Short mmCIF file of C-alpha atoms (C1' of nucleotides) in Angstrom, two decimals:
data_model
loop_
_atom_site.label_atom_id
_atom_site.label_comp_id
_atom_site.label_asym_id
_atom_site.label_seq_id
_atom_site.Cartn_x
_atom_site.Cartn_y
_atom_site.Cartn_z
CA MET A 1 190.19 -8.47 54.74
CA GLU A 2 193.69 -10.12 54.26
CA LYS A 3 194.69 -10.20 57.79
CA ILE A 4 192.65 -13.42 58.75
CA ASP A 5 191.12 -13.92 62.31
CA LYS A 6 194.08 -15.51 64.38
CA ASN A 7 191.29 -17.61 65.82
CA LEU A 8 189.58 -18.46 62.30
CA LEU A 9 192.88 -20.16 62.70
CA GLY A 10 192.85 -22.23 65.14
CA ILE A 11 195.83 -22.04 67.79
CA PRO A 12 198.81 -23.70 67.28
CA GLU A 13 198.95 -26.95 69.26
CA PRO A 14 202.17 -26.60 69.72
CA THR A 15 200.85 -23.43 72.51
CA LEU A 16 198.30 -25.23 73.34
CA ARG A 17 200.29 -28.28 74.89
CA ARG A 18 202.69 -25.50 76.69
CA ILE A 19 199.40 -23.71 78.21
CA PRO A 20 199.29 -26.25 80.80
CA LYS A 21 202.79 -25.97 81.65
CA TYR A 22 202.05 -21.71 82.50
CA ILE A 23 198.85 -22.68 84.28
CA ASP A 24 200.69 -24.76 86.60
CA LEU A 25 203.66 -22.66 87.18
CA LEU A 26 200.91 -19.50 87.70
CA LYS A 27 199.38 -20.97 90.64
CA ARG A 28 202.38 -22.37 92.62
CA LEU A 29 203.43 -18.65 91.85
CA LYS A 30 200.55 -17.36 92.95
CA SER A 31 200.53 -18.83 96.18
CA SER A 32 203.66 -16.90 96.81
CA LYS A 33 201.35 -13.38 96.23
CA ILE A 34 202.96 -12.12 93.62
CA LYS A 35 200.94 -10.18 91.83
CA TYR A 36 202.90 -9.50 88.08
CA ILE A 37 205.42 -11.58 86.34
CA SER A 38 207.10 -10.97 82.81
CA SER A 39 207.43 -13.38 79.99
CA LYS A 40 211.30 -13.47 80.50
CA ILE A 41 210.71 -15.33 84.37
CA ILE A 42 208.05 -17.28 83.42
CA ALA A 43 210.03 -18.43 79.83
CA ASP A 44 213.43 -18.63 82.33
CA LYS A 45 211.60 -21.05 84.75
CA LEU A 46 210.07 -23.04 82.57
CA ASN A 47 213.31 -23.18 80.11
CA LEU A 48 211.87 -21.45 77.14
CA ASP A 49 212.08 -18.71 74.97
CA SER A 50 210.70 -15.32 76.45
CA ILE A 51 209.51 -14.12 72.49
CA GLN A 52 207.52 -17.80 72.71
CA VAL A 53 205.39 -17.38 76.16
CA ARG A 54 204.41 -13.82 74.12
CA LYS A 55 203.44 -15.07 71.87
CA ASP A 56 201.74 -18.12 73.10
CA LEU A 57 200.33 -15.43 75.87
CA ALA A 58 198.69 -13.07 73.16
CA ILE A 59 196.40 -15.43 72.10
CA THR A 60 194.98 -15.58 75.18
CA GLY A 61 193.92 -11.69 74.63
CA THR A 62 195.81 -11.21 78.39
CA ILE A 63 197.69 -7.98 77.72
CA GLY A 64 201.17 -7.06 79.60
CA LYS A 65 202.02 -3.99 81.12
CA PRO A 66 205.69 -2.61 79.78
CA LYS A 67 207.80 -2.90 82.67
CA MET A 68 205.64 -4.69 85.29
CA GLY A 69 204.16 -7.82 83.02
CA PHE A 70 201.77 -9.01 83.28
CA GLU A 71 198.97 -9.33 86.28
CA LEU A 72 199.27 -12.72 87.84
CA ASP A 73 195.80 -13.41 88.00
CA GLU A 74 193.99 -11.80 84.69
CA LEU A 75 196.22 -14.46 82.87
CA LEU A 76 196.06 -17.37 84.90
CA THR A 77 191.80 -16.58 84.50
CA ALA A 78 192.59 -16.58 80.54
CA LEU A 79 195.01 -19.21 80.21
CA ILE A 80 192.08 -21.64 82.19
CA HIS A 81 189.25 -20.09 79.24
CA THR A 82 192.04 -21.23 76.65
CA LEU A 83 191.38 -24.18 77.19
CA ASN A 84 187.71 -24.00 78.43
CA TRP A 85 189.45 -25.78 81.77
CA ASP A 86 186.85 -23.19 83.93
CA ASN A 87 184.27 -25.33 82.40
CA LEU A 88 183.71 -29.20 83.57
CA ASN A 89 183.00 -31.45 80.87
CA ASP A 90 181.25 -35.04 81.49
CA ALA A 91 182.84 -37.72 80.01
CA PHE A 92 182.73 -41.45 80.48
CA LEU A 93 185.35 -44.06 80.35
CA VAL A 94 185.29 -47.37 79.31
CA GLY A 95 187.27 -49.92 79.88
CA ALA A 96 187.93 -50.51 83.83
CA GLY A 97 191.15 -52.33 84.12
CA SER A 98 194.49 -51.01 85.51
CA LEU A 99 194.78 -47.74 83.90
CA GLY A 100 191.09 -47.12 83.33
CA SER A 101 191.00 -47.75 87.68
CA ALA A 102 194.39 -44.85 88.16
CA LEU A 103 192.35 -42.39 85.43
CA ILE A 104 189.13 -42.39 87.44
CA GLY A 105 190.51 -42.30 90.84
CA TYR A 106 193.11 -39.17 89.58
CA LYS A 107 191.22 -35.97 91.65
CA GLY A 108 193.51 -33.58 89.48
CA PHE A 109 191.55 -33.71 85.94
CA ALA A 110 188.50 -31.38 88.35
CA SER A 111 190.87 -28.41 87.51
CA CYS A 112 191.32 -29.34 83.83
CA GLY A 113 187.61 -29.24 82.90
CA LEU A 114 187.04 -32.94 83.28
CA ASN A 115 184.10 -35.07 85.29
CA ILE A 116 184.47 -38.62 84.80
CA VAL A 117 180.86 -39.25 85.28
CA ALA A 118 180.66 -42.79 84.57
CA ALA A 119 183.08 -46.01 83.46
CA PHE A 120 181.76 -48.80 81.36
CA ASP A 121 183.56 -52.64 81.14
CA SER A 122 182.42 -56.02 78.90
CA ASP A 123 184.20 -57.95 81.77
CA VAL A 124 181.27 -58.76 83.87
CA LYS A 125 183.21 -59.54 87.02
CA LYS A 126 184.00 -56.09 87.25
CA VAL A 127 180.26 -55.00 85.97
CA GLY A 128 178.73 -53.59 89.50
CA THR A 129 181.96 -53.41 91.44
CA LEU A 130 183.23 -49.28 92.68
CA VAL A 131 185.83 -47.25 91.40
CA ASN A 132 186.46 -44.70 93.42
CA GLU A 133 183.11 -44.57 94.47
CA ILE A 134 181.84 -45.02 90.64
CA GLU A 135 180.44 -47.73 89.58
CA ILE A 136 180.99 -50.07 87.12
CA LEU A 137 178.43 -50.67 84.63
CA PRO A 138 177.73 -53.13 81.65
CA VAL A 139 179.34 -51.51 78.51
CA ASP A 140 176.00 -52.90 76.54
CA LYS A 141 174.36 -49.69 78.11
CA LEU A 142 177.12 -47.17 76.55
CA THR A 143 175.35 -46.05 73.58
CA ASP A 144 171.85 -45.60 75.00
CA MET A 145 173.52 -43.26 78.24
CA ILE A 146 175.62 -41.77 75.95
CA LYS A 147 172.64 -40.46 74.24
CA ARG A 148 170.80 -39.75 77.37
CA MET A 149 173.15 -37.72 78.68
CA HIS A 150 174.61 -35.93 76.26
CA ILE A 151 178.00 -37.14 77.15
CA ASN A 152 180.85 -35.34 74.71
CA ILE A 153 184.07 -36.55 75.85
CA GLY A 154 185.00 -40.94 75.77
CA ILE A 155 187.71 -41.91 77.73
CA LEU A 156 189.59 -44.91 75.38
CA THR A 157 191.26 -47.01 77.74
CA VAL A 158 190.19 -50.51 76.30
CA PRO A 159 192.75 -53.01 75.08
CA GLU A 160 194.06 -52.47 71.47
CA ASP A 161 191.53 -55.10 70.01
CA GLU A 162 188.41 -53.39 71.00
CA ALA A 163 189.88 -50.24 70.27
CA GLN A 164 187.83 -49.43 67.45
CA ALA A 165 184.32 -51.34 67.91
CA THR A 166 184.39 -49.34 70.78
CA ALA A 167 185.28 -46.09 68.99
CA ASP A 168 182.75 -46.68 66.33
CA GLU A 169 180.38 -47.05 69.46
CA MET A 170 180.81 -44.10 70.93
CA VAL A 171 180.75 -41.96 67.53
CA GLU A 172 177.41 -44.11 66.37
CA ALA A 173 176.06 -42.56 69.98
CA GLY A 174 176.82 -39.10 69.38
CA ILE A 175 180.31 -38.31 71.29
CA SER A 176 182.46 -35.57 70.19
CA ALA A 177 185.71 -36.45 70.89
CA ILE A 178 187.22 -39.21 72.23
CA TRP A 179 190.79 -39.71 74.45
CA ASN A 180 192.67 -42.45 73.54
CA PHE A 181 194.46 -44.88 75.77
CA ALA A 182 194.29 -47.60 73.34
CA PRO A 183 197.50 -48.20 71.79
CA ALA A 184 195.58 -48.49 68.72
CA HIS A 185 195.93 -45.91 65.32
CA LEU A 186 191.75 -45.22 65.10
CA LYS A 187 189.92 -44.03 61.89
CA LEU A 188 186.93 -42.37 62.87
CA PRO A 189 184.91 -39.88 61.34
CA LYS A 190 187.26 -35.98 60.42
CA GLU A 191 185.02 -34.42 62.64
CA ILE A 192 185.46 -36.46 65.21
CA ILE A 193 188.38 -34.58 67.69
CA VAL A 194 190.45 -37.78 68.89
CA GLU A 195 193.14 -36.85 71.04
CA ASN A 196 195.73 -39.91 71.30
CA ALA A 197 197.88 -39.49 74.76
CA GLN A 198 199.27 -43.37 73.58
CA LEU A 199 202.49 -44.25 76.11
CA THR A 200 204.36 -46.44 74.09
CA GLN A 201 204.71 -43.25 71.36
CA SER A 202 206.16 -41.25 74.32
CA LEU A 203 208.26 -43.85 75.88
CA GLY A 204 209.84 -44.99 72.07
CA VAL A 205 211.27 -41.38 71.89
CA LEU A 206 212.41 -41.73 75.47
CA THR A 207 214.04 -45.12 74.58
CA HIS A 208 215.32 -43.98 70.84
CA LYS A 209 217.34 -40.56 72.55
CA LEU A 210 218.84 -42.87 75.60
CA ALA A 211 219.96 -45.99 73.01
CA LYS A 212 222.24 -42.33 70.82
CA LYS A 213 223.19 -41.12 74.38
CA LEU A 214 224.56 -44.81 76.13
CA ASN A 215 226.21 -45.35 72.56
CA SER A 216 227.78 -42.44 72.58
CA GLU A 217 229.55 -42.46 75.52
CA ILE A 218 230.67 -45.81 74.74
CA ALA A 219 231.82 -45.28 71.36
CA PRO A 220 232.80 -40.94 71.58
CA ILE A 221 235.15 -41.65 69.15
CA ASN A 222 234.49 -39.41 66.11
CA ASN A 223 236.18 -41.84 63.58
CA PHE A 224 234.76 -40.70 60.10
CA LYS A 225 236.24 -37.49 58.19
CA LYS A 226 234.00 -35.08 56.43
CA PHE A 227 236.58 -34.93 53.11
CA MET B 1 231.31 -34.05 51.16
CA GLU B 2 229.08 -31.57 51.91
CA LYS B 3 226.45 -33.74 52.85
CA ILE B 4 226.23 -34.08 56.82
CA ASP B 5 225.12 -38.00 58.21
CA LYS B 6 221.37 -38.19 58.86
CA ASN B 7 221.90 -39.76 62.15
CA LEU B 8 224.44 -36.62 63.26
CA LEU B 9 221.01 -34.55 62.99
CA GLY B 10 219.04 -36.67 65.20
CA ILE B 11 215.36 -38.20 63.79
CA PRO B 12 212.97 -35.61 63.50
CA GLU B 13 210.31 -35.98 66.55
CA PRO B 14 207.54 -35.92 64.59
CA THR B 15 209.47 -39.21 63.04
CA LEU B 16 210.25 -40.80 65.95
CA ARG B 17 206.57 -40.31 67.22
CA ARG B 18 204.91 -42.28 64.12
CA ILE B 19 207.02 -44.71 64.33
CA PRO B 20 205.42 -46.48 67.00
CA LYS B 21 202.59 -46.08 65.00
CA TYR B 22 204.13 -48.09 62.25
CA ILE B 23 204.88 -50.86 64.43
CA ASP B 24 201.86 -51.47 65.75
CA LEU B 25 200.10 -51.72 62.26
CA LEU B 26 203.05 -53.90 60.90
CA LYS B 27 202.52 -56.35 63.73
CA ARG B 28 198.35 -56.74 62.98
CA LEU B 29 199.06 -57.28 59.63
CA LYS B 30 202.31 -59.38 59.67
CA SER B 31 199.49 -61.80 61.55
CA SER B 32 197.53 -61.99 58.31
CA LYS B 33 200.69 -63.14 56.24
CA ILE B 34 201.51 -60.03 54.21
CA LYS B 35 204.80 -60.07 52.86
CA TYR B 36 205.11 -56.50 50.95
CA ILE B 37 203.21 -53.40 52.24
CA SER B 38 203.75 -49.91 50.12
CA SER B 39 203.86 -46.62 51.35
CA LYS B 40 200.38 -46.23 49.98
CA ILE B 41 199.04 -48.57 51.92
CA ILE B 42 200.27 -47.49 55.28
CA ALA B 43 199.95 -43.69 54.90
CA ASP B 44 195.95 -44.95 53.79
CA LYS B 45 195.38 -47.00 57.23
CA LEU B 46 197.22 -44.38 59.71
CA ASN B 47 195.38 -41.36 58.20
CA LEU B 48 198.95 -40.02 56.87
CA ASP B 49 200.32 -38.99 53.59
CA SER B 50 202.04 -41.67 51.45
CA ILE B 51 205.48 -39.51 51.06
CA GLN B 52 205.66 -38.29 54.86
CA VAL B 53 206.02 -42.39 55.40
CA ARG B 54 208.64 -43.24 52.99
CA LYS B 55 210.83 -39.86 54.14
CA ASP B 56 210.19 -42.30 57.48
CA LEU B 57 211.04 -45.48 56.56
CA ALA B 58 213.86 -44.35 54.20
CA ILE B 59 215.61 -43.15 57.98
CA THR B 60 215.57 -46.55 59.28
CA GLY B 61 217.71 -47.65 56.32
CA THR B 62 214.89 -50.07 55.38
CA ILE B 63 215.38 -50.02 51.72
CA GLY B 64 211.68 -50.92 49.03
CA LYS B 65 211.63 -52.02 45.51
CA PRO B 66 209.49 -50.34 43.18
CA LYS B 67 206.15 -51.59 42.84
CA MET B 68 206.30 -54.07 45.61
CA GLY B 69 207.00 -51.98 48.49
CA PHE B 70 208.58 -52.70 51.96
CA GLU B 71 209.34 -56.34 53.13
CA LEU B 72 207.30 -56.14 56.27
CA ASP B 73 210.00 -58.55 58.71
CA GLU B 74 212.05 -56.17 58.02
CA LEU B 75 210.83 -53.28 57.65
CA LEU B 76 209.89 -53.96 61.16
CA THR B 77 212.60 -55.16 62.56
CA ALA B 78 214.21 -51.81 61.43
CA LEU B 79 211.25 -49.91 62.98
CA ILE B 80 211.80 -52.07 66.58
CA HIS B 81 215.15 -51.07 66.17
CA THR B 82 214.96 -47.68 65.59
CA LEU B 83 213.23 -47.61 69.28
CA ASN B 84 215.31 -49.26 70.71
CA TRP B 85 212.70 -51.82 71.94
CA ASP B 86 214.83 -54.74 70.78
CA ASN B 87 216.56 -53.98 73.95
CA LEU B 88 215.19 -54.33 77.40
CA ASN B 89 215.79 -51.39 79.67
CA ASP B 90 215.78 -51.48 83.29
CA ALA B 91 214.04 -48.83 85.47
CA PHE B 92 212.94 -47.85 88.60
CA LEU B 93 209.65 -46.32 89.21
CA VAL B 94 209.44 -44.22 91.91
CA GLY B 95 205.22 -43.09 93.43
CA ALA B 96 203.27 -46.29 93.76
CA GLY B 97 199.61 -44.62 93.29
CA SER B 98 197.10 -45.54 91.42
CA LEU B 99 199.16 -44.54 88.27
CA GLY B 100 201.93 -45.57 89.45
CA SER B 101 200.60 -49.11 89.84
CA ALA B 102 198.50 -49.13 86.53
CA LEU B 103 202.08 -48.90 85.35
CA ILE B 104 203.47 -51.51 87.08
CA GLY B 105 200.97 -53.57 86.20
CA TYR B 106 201.13 -52.59 82.34
CA LYS B 107 202.84 -56.06 80.35
CA GLY B 108 202.54 -53.84 76.99
CA PHE B 109 205.94 -51.93 78.30
CA ALA B 110 207.89 -55.71 77.60
CA SER B 111 208.01 -54.76 73.54
CA CYS B 112 208.59 -51.46 73.86
CA GLY B 113 211.88 -51.59 75.26
CA LEU B 114 210.96 -51.48 78.76
CA ASN B 115 211.50 -53.36 82.41
CA ILE B 116 210.50 -52.02 85.38
CA VAL B 117 212.46 -53.61 87.71
CA ALA B 118 211.59 -52.14 91.38
CA ALA B 119 209.28 -50.02 92.69
CA PHE B 120 209.63 -47.33 95.54
CA ASP B 121 207.26 -44.95 97.54
CA SER B 122 207.82 -42.98 100.67
CA ASP B 123 204.41 -43.65 102.17
CA VAL B 124 205.38 -46.59 104.77
CA LYS B 125 202.14 -48.05 104.63
CA LYS B 126 202.87 -48.99 100.80
CA VAL B 127 206.44 -50.22 101.43
CA GLY B 128 206.69 -54.11 101.51
CA THR B 129 203.09 -54.94 99.14
CA LEU B 130 203.17 -56.27 96.58
CA VAL B 131 201.87 -54.58 93.23
CA ASN B 132 201.84 -57.21 90.10
CA GLU B 133 204.70 -58.89 91.72
CA ILE B 134 206.84 -56.66 92.74
CA GLU B 135 207.03 -55.44 96.05
CA ILE B 136 207.44 -51.95 96.52
CA LEU B 137 211.16 -50.28 98.70
CA PRO B 138 210.96 -47.23 101.06
CA VAL B 139 212.26 -44.39 98.83
CA ASP B 140 215.21 -44.11 100.49
CA LYS B 141 216.89 -47.27 99.12
CA LEU B 142 216.94 -45.13 95.45
CA THR B 143 219.44 -43.87 95.48
CA ASP B 144 221.75 -46.57 96.64
CA MET B 145 219.91 -48.98 94.81
CA ILE B 146 220.01 -47.03 91.48
CA LYS B 147 223.26 -46.44 91.75
CA ARG B 148 224.32 -50.09 92.33
CA MET B 149 222.12 -51.83 89.26
CA HIS B 150 223.30 -48.89 86.97
CA ILE B 151 219.54 -48.18 86.47
CA ASN B 152 219.48 -46.11 83.53
CA ILE B 153 215.50 -44.71 83.05
CA GLY B 154 213.32 -43.43 85.99
CA ILE B 155 209.37 -43.23 85.71
CA LEU B 156 207.87 -40.27 87.68
CA THR B 157 204.48 -40.65 88.94
CA VAL B 158 204.96 -39.20 92.35
CA PRO B 159 202.99 -36.10 93.75
CA GLU B 160 203.15 -32.90 92.19
CA ASP B 161 204.83 -31.62 94.78
CA GLU B 162 207.37 -34.14 95.35
CA ALA B 163 208.64 -34.59 91.78
CA GLN B 164 211.39 -31.92 91.31
CA ALA B 165 213.21 -33.47 94.55
CA THR B 166 212.53 -37.54 93.48
CA ALA B 167 213.74 -36.15 89.55
CA ASP B 168 217.05 -34.50 91.48
CA GLU B 169 217.80 -37.71 93.55
CA MET B 170 217.95 -39.98 90.91
CA VAL B 171 219.70 -37.86 88.35
CA GLU B 172 221.79 -37.24 91.40
CA ALA B 173 222.61 -41.09 91.52
CA GLY B 174 222.90 -40.74 87.83
CA ILE B 175 219.89 -42.02 86.37
CA SER B 176 220.02 -40.73 82.62
CA ALA B 177 216.54 -40.98 81.59
CA ILE B 178 212.90 -39.96 82.64
CA TRP B 179 209.75 -40.61 82.13
CA ASN B 180 207.61 -37.81 83.62
CA PHE B 181 203.94 -37.91 85.15
CA ALA B 182 204.41 -35.73 87.58
CA PRO B 183 202.17 -32.31 86.59
CA ALA B 184 205.55 -30.31 86.88
CA HIS B 185 207.87 -28.77 84.54
CA LEU B 186 212.11 -30.55 86.25
CA LYS B 187 214.69 -28.52 85.99
CA LEU B 188 217.36 -30.93 85.22
CA PRO B 189 220.79 -30.51 83.79
CA LYS B 190 220.07 -30.68 80.07
CA GLU B 191 222.49 -34.01 79.17
CA ILE B 192 219.27 -35.55 81.60
CA ILE B 193 216.86 -36.70 78.48
CA VAL B 194 213.48 -36.21 79.59
CA GLU B 195 210.41 -37.29 78.41
CA ASN B 196 207.13 -35.53 79.93
CA ALA B 197 204.06 -37.72 79.44
CA GLN B 198 201.81 -36.10 81.49
CA LEU B 199 198.50 -35.92 81.33
CA THR B 200 197.04 -33.02 81.43
CA GLN B 201 198.46 -31.73 77.96
CA SER B 202 196.90 -34.05 75.96
CA LEU B 203 193.59 -33.40 77.85
CA GLY B 204 193.85 -29.46 77.21
CA VAL B 205 194.38 -29.74 73.44
CA LEU B 206 190.79 -31.48 73.25
CA THR B 207 189.29 -29.74 76.19
CA HIS B 208 190.16 -26.36 74.08
CA LYS B 209 189.01 -27.99 70.39
CA LEU B 210 186.08 -29.20 71.98
CA ALA B 211 184.93 -26.07 73.58
CA LYS B 212 185.54 -24.44 70.05
CA LYS B 213 183.71 -27.00 68.42
CA LEU B 214 180.61 -26.92 70.57
CA ASN B 215 180.61 -22.97 70.18
CA SER B 216 180.64 -23.04 66.65
CA GLU B 217 178.05 -25.27 66.33
CA ILE B 218 175.96 -23.50 68.69
CA ALA B 219 176.44 -20.38 66.80
CA PRO B 220 177.65 -21.46 63.21
CA ILE B 221 176.91 -17.47 61.43
CA ASN B 222 180.47 -15.23 61.04
CA ASN B 223 178.84 -11.91 62.54
CA PHE B 224 181.93 -10.04 62.69
CA LYS B 225 183.30 -8.32 59.20
CA LYS B 226 186.38 -7.28 58.80
CA PHE B 227 186.10 -3.21 57.38
"C1'" DT C 1 215.00 10.26 81.96
"C1'" DA C 2 217.11 5.35 81.44
"C1'" DG C 3 215.89 0.89 81.42
"C1'" DA C 4 212.99 -3.01 81.02
"C1'" DT C 5 209.52 -4.60 79.58
"C1'" DT C 6 205.85 -5.45 75.46
"C1'" DG C 7 203.73 -6.35 71.15
"C1'" DT C 8 205.08 -6.08 66.04
"C1'" DT C 9 206.95 -7.20 61.85
"C1'" DA C 10 210.67 -10.01 59.37
"C1'" DA C 11 214.07 -13.67 59.36
"C1'" DT C 12 215.32 -18.51 59.79
"C1'" DC C 13 214.79 -23.04 60.68
"C1'" DG C 14 212.89 -26.82 60.08
"C1'" DA C 15 208.55 -30.57 58.59
"C1'" DT C 16 205.57 -31.07 55.33
"C1'" DT C 17 203.79 -31.99 51.03
"C1'" DA C 18 204.44 -31.64 45.77
"C1'" DA C 19 207.75 -33.14 41.74
"C1'" DC C 20 209.87 -35.91 39.29
"C1'" DA C 21 213.67 -39.08 37.61
"C1'" DA C 22 214.91 -43.78 38.80
"C1'" DT C 23 214.11 -48.38 38.54
"C1'" DC C 24 211.09 -53.21 38.75
"C1'" DT D 1 206.31 -52.90 27.40
"C1'" DA D 2 203.63 -49.96 31.30
"C1'" DG D 3 202.60 -48.77 34.84
"C1'" DA D 4 203.58 -48.51 39.80
"C1'" DT D 5 206.14 -47.68 43.23
"C1'" DT D 6 210.71 -45.26 45.57
"C1'" DG D 7 213.50 -42.47 46.87
"C1'" DT D 8 215.35 -37.99 45.85
"C1'" DT D 9 215.16 -32.86 45.10
"C1'" DA D 10 212.35 -28.76 45.48
"C1'" DA D 11 208.63 -25.62 47.01
"C1'" DT D 12 205.55 -24.37 50.71
"C1'" DC D 13 203.83 -24.00 54.92
"C1'" DG D 14 203.97 -22.74 60.26
"C1'" DA D 15 206.10 -22.69 64.28
"C1'" DT D 16 210.43 -20.64 66.50
"C1'" DT D 17 213.91 -16.95 66.58
"C1'" DA D 18 215.49 -12.24 65.96
"C1'" DA D 19 215.10 -7.20 65.77
"C1'" DC D 20 212.88 -3.20 67.50
"C1'" DA D 21 209.57 0.25 67.75
"C1'" DA D 22 206.20 1.97 71.43
"C1'" DT D 23 205.56 2.12 76.72
"C1'" DC D 24 205.02 2.50 81.22
#
DNA sequence: TAGATTGTTAATCGATTAACAATC
DNA sequence: TAGATTGTTAATCGATTAACAATC
């Protein structure tokens, strides 16, 4: 009784973020006809710790063989299944600017469980144009179409000042998850899954670390003393 | 004396990733002429804990006034400085596909310390064309120009199979930091700053959570027992 | 068998959250 | 002053890393 099923607690987010790396690596190794792979080799190739890799892989339910490692195909299938990348989720994208158009055009999402089926924009000049064979629809059709087509994922690539209102509209129409690219914090009901893909967050880490690195190179002399 | 300078230990990454959110919020509040803001209000607006907000803000060195909160302008300036967003870092982008072009066209990076000064591509058909007033240059000029212009940041938007080779070339030419959008794990010397902005990582979290949510809605009955 | 690799239990580490004195 | 808010020290929580028995 004291031991609770791991799945009820959910997979730790750091683990979830490493899974696409495992998938990518295994796909590349698959073409080189390797049948088994050890946690140590995976760890070496991805600059991780082999214990951490085993912990992560354990979550998928795959069992390795001592001395052999993990059966590659079985492991890959299990990892893909963990992210639900063996199913395609239909998604609507709102905001057909340059980033939105880039996402519409990206072929790689098909192997990541994402299928962008329609795109919307408030700009009448964009409505009716084609981006990678997908017609841009007027945003006032959004609510109705989410309801009719039972769409679960909304991709938000509108400008910051439209982000909250558009997200509210998606939620109102019954969407379950929002992939947010707008540089804004969305305030939404807690049952809505929001995954932020804000580039500025990532960029902030980079610029901070770079400044620190360049500063320490300019002034490498440790000119203070500890006691 | 046993207390070591916080900056030597570096700012925790979770804190760094929240700073852009603080900056964004404060910029919006600034236009409404607010002079002081408390950690509680910030926390409420961003769905954070006020203690966590205070801890984060303390890292910038800004001191708040009891009962008043933090002076908005001072705090904003300090946050921007922490990320070095008060300076512009020149960057080269390699891979002028749809995502690369979208990044070249994005005006918002200027307020995040990033200035994309040139873009490169290996495709001769793209070379010479203009994307948002920036001419696409042949990739064989990359090394030489990084050296000549002392570029510190490389933005990698090439296909997966070119990512490692292009990154190696950047490093060889003396780049300090790489912002990696390619869905690949880069193996680089440890002194190189690599910040991954891989959309598939973010997408994996979303598709996993969505699958779990939809499953639990379909089968909400907890039909297993622990002894 | 010996050695490599797994999977689990325990220890460590770091971030978040709680408690509370200081201060305007 | 009383009350709100800060900043710091301590407790909690969760992820990473270490230790080690099990197994092929």
